[in-house]
């Protein structure tokens, strides 16, 4: 996930729904990256 510093900044600028959506997108990107790397 994101470092705590980034989390604090994002929480200050995004509402709860936007922040949770961003977290979900990051999780999806990380899992996609792991799948792509595992194919190598």
CSV table of C-alpha atoms in Angstrom, one decimal:
chain,number,residue,atom,x,y,z
A,1,UNK,CA,0.0,0.0,0.0
A,2,UNK,CA,0.9,3.6,0.3
A,3,UNK,CA,3.3,5.0,2.9
A,4,UNK,CA,1.5,6.7,5.8
A,5,UNK,CA,2.6,10.2,4.7
A,6,UNK,CA,0.8,9.7,1.4
A,7,UNK,CA,-2.2,8.3,3.1
A,8,UNK,CA,-2.5,11.3,5.4
A,9,UNK,CA,-2.3,13.7,2.5
A,10,UNK,CA,-4.8,11.9,0.4
A,11,UNK,CA,-7.2,11.6,3.3
A,12,UNK,CA,-7.0,15.3,3.7
A,13,UNK,CA,-7.8,16.0,0.1
A,14,UNK,CA,-10.3,13.2,-0.8
A,15,UNK,CA,-13.6,12.3,0.7
A,16,UNK,CA,-14.1,8.8,2.2
A,17,UNK,CA,-15.6,7.3,-1.0
A,18,UNK,CA,-12.8,8.7,-3.2
A,19,UNK,CA,-10.1,7.5,-0.8
A,20,UNK,CA,-11.6,4.0,-0.7
A,21,UNK,CA,-12.0,3.9,-4.5
A,22,UNK,CA,-8.3,4.8,-4.8
A,23,UNK,CA,-7.3,2.1,-2.4
A,24,UNK,CA,-9.3,-0.5,-4.4
A,25,UNK,CA,-7.7,0.7,-7.7
A,26,UNK,CA,-4.2,0.4,-6.1
A,27,UNK,CA,-4.9,-3.1,-4.9
A,28,UNK,CA,-6.1,-4.1,-8.4
A,29,UNK,CA,-3.0,-2.6,-10.0
A,30,UNK,CA,-0.7,-4.4,-7.5
A,31,UNK,CA,-2.4,-7.8,-8.1
A,32,UNK,CA,-2.3,-7.3,-11.9
A,33,UNK,CA,1.4,-6.5,-11.7
A,34,UNK,CA,2.0,-9.6,-9.6
A,35,UNK,CA,0.2,-11.7,-12.2
A,36,UNK,CA,2.2,-10.2,-15.1
A,37,UNK,CA,5.5,-10.7,-13.3
A,38,UNK,CA,4.6,-14.3,-12.5
A,39,UNK,CA,4.1,-15.0,-16.2
A,40,UNK,CA,7.8,-14.1,-16.9
